[in-house]
């Protein structure tokens, strides 16, 4: 999948989560596409037009990778369903939570910003998932936060939506973020850029991500 543009890939077991529509499809291929640091670094006080374009471009790439991976699995004789990169099916939730698949597949943990934090790129990734009945050899899940004492995203959040919670596997989203408050804030304040769908502050401010940090210019403060 890296050849298709994925930056990170893992396999996870999801058969215990009880999604009726995916009955018999107990495995998830979870993958991440990294964002471009030059664009993310410019997201300081709110979203930029370039960030919104990147967000949409990466979503399109994720849908493309998910489609190709699903067709490949079907050609191999398995069932496969690609989960849309960004689609809400009500209550600000997706058909299947990409972040749950990603933690099950060992790609990262859920940060205090309620986003997946990868060791490689921090939260500067977007996620894709393919649900399948192919019996994959799964990766080791990540079950607890590695945020430690950091609370930078909590302090930077302009809508005060983040609750300074250290995640562990199985925790409800509401314990970490007031998602409705975040969404309404974005609609009120960032409607001109991205129709109020993006903000990016709690992504750009996060210090995690070894590869991202290693690749920074020595002149970057
Ligand atoms: S997207 Fe913006 S408003 Fe929402 S939690 Fe992150 S920093 Fe706060
Ligand atoms: S800014 Fe700090 S607390 Fe927030 S997600 Fe990143 S590491 Fe975790």
GROMACS .gro file of C-alpha atoms and ligand atoms in nm:
model
  237
    1UNK     CA    1   0.000   0.000   0.000
    2UNK     CA    2   0.300   0.229   0.044
    3UNK     CA    3   0.336   0.216  -0.334
    4UNK     CA    4  -0.013   0.366  -0.358
    5UNK     CA    5   0.081   0.658  -0.131
    6UNK     CA    6   0.017   0.532   0.223
    7UNK     CA    7   0.276   0.648   0.478
    8UNK     CA    8   0.183   0.393   0.747
    9UNK     CA    9  -0.006   0.062   0.728
   10UNK     CA   10  -0.119  -0.187   0.995
   11UNK     CA   11  -0.366  -0.470   1.046
   12UNK     CA   12  -0.607  -0.494   1.338
   13UNK     CA   13  -0.880  -0.720   1.475
   14UNK     CA   14  -1.221  -0.551   1.505
   15UNK     CA   15  -1.453  -0.853   1.531
   16UNK     CA   16  -1.542  -0.778   1.895
   17UNK     CA   17  -1.678  -0.429   1.824
   18UNK     CA   18  -2.027  -0.546   1.726
   19UNK     CA   19  -2.091  -0.365   1.396
   20UNK     CA   20  -2.383  -0.562   1.243
   21UNK     CA   21  -2.321  -0.423   0.894
   22UNK     CA   22  -1.970  -0.571   0.896
   23UNK     CA   23  -2.076  -0.913   1.030
   24UNK     CA   24  -1.816  -1.177   0.946
   25UNK     CA   25  -1.563  -0.913   0.845
   26UNK     CA   26  -1.343  -0.915   1.152
   27UNK     CA   27  -1.027  -0.745   1.029
   28UNK     CA   28  -0.926  -0.392   0.937
   29UNK     CA   29  -0.650  -0.268   0.714
   30UNK     CA   30  -0.566   0.069   0.866
   31UNK     CA   31  -0.349   0.316   0.681
   32UNK     CA   32  -0.237   0.675   0.717
   33UNK     CA   33  -0.130   0.939   0.467
   34UNK     CA   34   0.095   1.204   0.612
   35UNK     CA   35   0.022   1.573   0.574
   36UNK     CA   36   0.275   1.820   0.431
   37UNK     CA   37   0.468   1.996   0.708
   38UNK     CA   38   0.514   2.316   0.510
   39UNK     CA   39   0.136   2.353   0.499
   40UNK     CA   40   0.071   2.243   0.857
   41UNK     CA   41   0.338   2.473   1.002
   42UNK     CA   42   0.142   2.770   0.865
   43UNK     CA   43  -0.170   2.671   1.062
   44UNK     CA   44  -0.118   2.886   1.370
   45UNK     CA   45  -0.422   3.095   1.461
   46UNK     CA   46  -0.668   2.902   1.245
   47UNK     CA   47  -0.702   2.719   0.913
   48UNK     CA   48  -0.552   2.842   0.587
   49UNK     CA   49  -0.688   2.797   0.235
   50UNK     CA   50  -0.385   2.581   0.157
   51UNK     CA   51  -0.457   2.358   0.455
   52UNK     CA   52  -0.817   2.307   0.346
   53UNK     CA   53  -0.698   2.214  -0.003
   54UNK     CA   54  -0.446   1.969   0.143
   55UNK     CA   55  -0.718   1.819   0.365
   56UNK     CA   56  -0.937   1.752   0.061
   57UNK     CA   57  -0.649   1.627  -0.153
   58UNK     CA   58  -0.534   1.380   0.113
   59UNK     CA   59  -0.893   1.261   0.164
   60UNK     CA   60  -0.917   1.193  -0.210
   61UNK     CA   61  -0.590   0.997  -0.201
   62UNK     CA   62  -0.716   0.793   0.096
   63UNK     CA   63  -1.039   0.708  -0.086
   64UNK     CA   64  -0.833   0.609  -0.390
   65UNK     CA   65  -0.605   0.381  -0.184
   66UNK     CA   66  -0.905   0.229  -0.002
   67UNK     CA   67  -1.080   0.156  -0.331
   68UNK     CA   68  -0.772  -0.005  -0.487
   69UNK     CA   69  -0.701  -0.214  -0.176
   70UNK     CA   70  -1.065  -0.330  -0.166
   71UNK     CA   71  -1.065  -0.430  -0.531
   72UNK     CA   72  -0.739  -0.618  -0.476
   73UNK     CA   73  -0.888  -0.807  -0.179
   74UNK     CA   74  -1.200  -0.895  -0.378
   75UNK     CA   75  -0.987  -1.017  -0.668
   76UNK     CA   76  -0.816  -1.244  -0.411
   77UNK     CA   77  -1.157  -1.387  -0.317
   78UNK     CA   78  -1.225  -1.191   0.003
   79UNK     CA   79  -1.493  -0.940   0.099
   80UNK     CA   80  -1.382  -0.582   0.151
   81UNK     CA   81  -1.545  -0.249   0.230
   82UNK     CA   82  -1.353   0.081   0.210
   83UNK     CA   83  -1.464   0.332   0.474
   84UNK     CA   84  -1.487   0.686   0.332
   85UNK     CA   85  -1.203   0.913   0.440
   86UNK     CA   86  -1.435   1.182   0.571
   87UNK     CA   87  -1.805   1.114   0.591
   88UNK     CA   88  -2.034   1.169   0.886
   89UNK     CA   89  -2.336   0.940   0.912
   90UNK     CA   90  -2.489   1.129   1.203
   91UNK     CA   91  -2.394   1.258   1.547
   92UNK     CA   92  -2.058   1.369   1.400
   93UNK     CA   93  -1.956   1.001   1.368
   94UNK     CA   94  -1.827   0.792   1.074
   95UNK     CA   95  -1.967   0.460   0.947
   96UNK     CA   96  -1.671   0.301   1.122
   97UNK     CA   97  -1.418   0.491   1.336
   98UNK     CA   98  -1.084   0.513   1.157
   99UNK     CA   99  -0.910   0.593   1.484
  100UNK     CA  100  -1.031   0.272   1.650
  101UNK     CA  101  -0.901   0.068   1.357
  102UNK     CA  102  -0.571   0.256   1.372
  103UNK     CA  103  -0.513   0.195   1.744
  104UNK     CA  104  -0.607  -0.171   1.697
  105UNK     CA  105  -0.352  -0.189   1.415
  106UNK     CA  106  -0.079  -0.030   1.628
  107UNK     CA  107  -0.049   0.290   1.426
  108UNK     CA  108  -0.075   0.520   1.727
  109UNK     CA  109  -0.274   0.633   2.031
  110UNK     CA  110  -0.551   0.885   2.083
  111UNK     CA  111  -0.407   1.216   2.199
  112UNK     CA  112  -0.556   1.481   2.424
  113UNK     CA  113  -0.672   1.644   2.098
  114UNK     CA  114  -0.880   1.327   2.030
  115UNK     CA  115  -0.679   1.259   1.713
  116UNK     CA  116  -0.458   0.963   1.629
  117UNK     CA  117  -0.100   1.042   1.731
  118UNK     CA  118   0.159   0.842   1.539
  119UNK     CA  119   0.516   0.807   1.658
  120UNK     CA  120   0.635   0.896   1.309
  121UNK     CA  121   0.429   1.202   1.219
  122UNK     CA  122   0.235   1.291   1.536
  123UNK     CA  123  -0.123   1.387   1.442
  124UNK     CA  124  -0.015   1.514   1.098
  125UNK     CA  125  -0.183   1.226   0.919
  126UNK     CA  126  -0.524   1.142   0.783
  127UNK     CA  127  -0.662   0.791   0.810
  128UNK     CA  128  -0.818   0.526   0.591
  129UNK     CA  129  -0.970   0.188   0.672
  130UNK     CA  130  -1.067  -0.118   0.473
  131UNK     CA  131  -1.285  -0.373   0.654
  132UNK     CA  132  -1.237  -0.730   0.533
  133UNK     CA  133  -1.295  -1.096   0.608
  134UNK     CA  134  -0.937  -1.179   0.507
  135UNK     CA  135  -0.773  -1.329   0.816
  136UNK     CA  136  -0.481  -1.088   0.847
  137UNK     CA  137  -0.184  -1.133   1.080
  138UNK     CA  138  -0.258  -0.846   1.315
  139UNK     CA  139  -0.018  -0.592   1.461
  140UNK     CA  140   0.013  -0.522   1.833
  141UNK     CA  141  -0.261  -0.278   1.937
  142UNK     CA  142  -0.174   0.042   2.121
  143UNK     CA  143  -0.394   0.068   2.430
  144UNK     CA  144  -0.282   0.377   2.620
  145UNK     CA  145  -0.177   0.734   2.562
  146UNK     CA  146   0.183   0.847   2.527
  147UNK     CA  147   0.095   1.216   2.570
  148UNK     CA  148   0.226   1.219   2.927
  149UNK     CA  149   0.222   1.560   3.092
  150UNK     CA  150   0.195   1.752   2.766
  151UNK     CA  151  -0.123   1.959   2.735
  152UNK     CA  152  -0.027   2.196   2.455
  153UNK     CA  153  -0.328   2.119   2.236
  154UNK     CA  154  -0.563   2.163   2.532
  155UNK     CA  155  -0.420   2.509   2.600
  156UNK     CA  156  -0.415   2.613   2.233
  157UNK     CA  157  -0.771   2.506   2.150
  158UNK     CA  158  -0.963   2.832   2.088
  159UNK     CA  159  -1.302   2.675   2.165
  160UNK     CA  160  -1.197   2.512   2.494
  161UNK     CA  161  -1.333   2.180   2.364
  162UNK     CA  162  -1.052   1.956   2.491
  163UNK     CA  163  -1.081   1.806   2.838
  164UNK     CA  164  -0.714   1.723   2.916
  165UNK     CA  165  -0.787   1.348   2.929
  166UNK     CA  166  -0.526   1.072   2.904
  167UNK     CA  167  -0.678   0.812   2.671
  168UNK     CA  168  -0.692   0.438   2.720
  169UNK     CA  169  -0.849   0.181   2.486
  170UNK     CA  170  -1.227   0.172   2.509
  171UNK     CA  171  -1.266   0.530   2.634
  172UNK     CA  172  -1.564   0.724   2.492
  173UNK     CA  173  -1.490   1.026   2.270
  174UNK     CA  174  -1.700   1.250   2.494
  175UNK     CA  175  -1.450   1.204   2.775
  176UNK     CA  176  -1.179   1.364   2.562
  177UNK     CA  177  -1.350   1.630   2.351
  178UNK     CA  178  -1.675   1.818   2.329
  179UNK     CA  179  -1.711   1.740   1.958
  180UNK     CA  180  -2.028   1.946   1.915
  181UNK     CA  181  -1.868   2.252   2.071
  182UNK     CA  182  -1.564   2.212   1.842
  183UNK     CA  183  -1.784   2.172   1.534
  184UNK     CA  184  -2.004   2.470   1.616
  185UNK     CA  185  -1.699   2.686   1.686
  186UNK     CA  186  -1.551   2.598   1.346
  187UNK     CA  187  -1.879   2.674   1.169
  188UNK     CA  188  -1.907   3.010   1.345
  189UNK     CA  189  -1.546   3.119   1.301
  190UNK     CA  190  -1.398   2.942   0.998
  191UNK     CA  191  -1.693   2.934   0.761
  192UNK     CA  192  -1.504   3.129   0.494
  193UNK     CA  193  -1.229   2.864   0.484
  194UNK     CA  194  -1.349   2.509   0.432
  195UNK     CA  195  -1.714   2.586   0.513
  196UNK     CA  196  -1.635   2.546   0.881
  197UNK     CA  197  -1.514   2.185   0.848
  198UNK     CA  198  -1.150   2.239   0.943
  199UNK     CA  199  -0.945   2.415   1.209
  200UNK     CA  200  -0.607   2.240   1.240
  201UNK     CA  201  -0.471   2.419   1.547
  202UNK     CA  202  -0.463   2.107   1.768
  203UNK     CA  203  -0.281   1.924   1.486
  204UNK     CA  204  -0.017   2.180   1.401
  205UNK     CA  205   0.080   2.259   1.762
  206UNK     CA  206   0.149   1.897   1.868
  207UNK     CA  207   0.521   1.829   1.931
  208UNK     CA  208   0.502   1.454   1.861
  209UNK     CA  209   0.638   1.288   1.549
  210UNK     CA  210   0.998   1.171   1.521
  211UNK     CA  211   1.021   1.182   1.143
  212UNK     CA  212   0.856   1.522   1.127
  213UNK     CA  213   1.094   1.667   1.383
  214UNK     CA  214   1.400   1.504   1.227
  215UNK     CA  215   1.312   1.655   0.891
  216UNK     CA  216   1.267   2.008   1.023
  217UNK     CA  217   1.502   2.272   0.897
  218UNK     CA  218   1.782   2.356   1.144
  219UNK     CA  219   1.667   2.718   1.106
  220UNK     CA  220   1.316   2.637   1.233
  221UNK     CA  221   1.256   2.757   1.587
  222LIG     S1  222  -1.018   2.145   1.582
  222LIG    FE1  223  -0.975   2.352   1.671
  222LIG     S2  224  -1.158   2.399   1.793
  222LIG    FE2  225  -1.163   2.179   1.755
  222LIG     S3  226  -1.056   2.081   1.928
  222LIG    FE3  227  -0.898   2.118   1.773
  222LIG     S4  228  -0.812   2.322   1.822
  222LIG    FE4  229  -1.009   2.300   1.931
  223LIG     S1  230  -0.009   1.841   2.191
  223LIG    FE1  231   0.066   1.715   2.360
  223LIG     S2  232  -0.120   1.650   2.472
  223LIG    FE2  233  -0.184   1.722   2.269
  223LIG     S3  234  -0.191   1.537   2.144
  223LIG    FE3  235   0.012   1.629   2.115
  223LIG     S4  236   0.142   1.524   2.267
  223LIG    FE4  237  -0.072   1.486   2.325
   0.00000   0.00000   0.00000
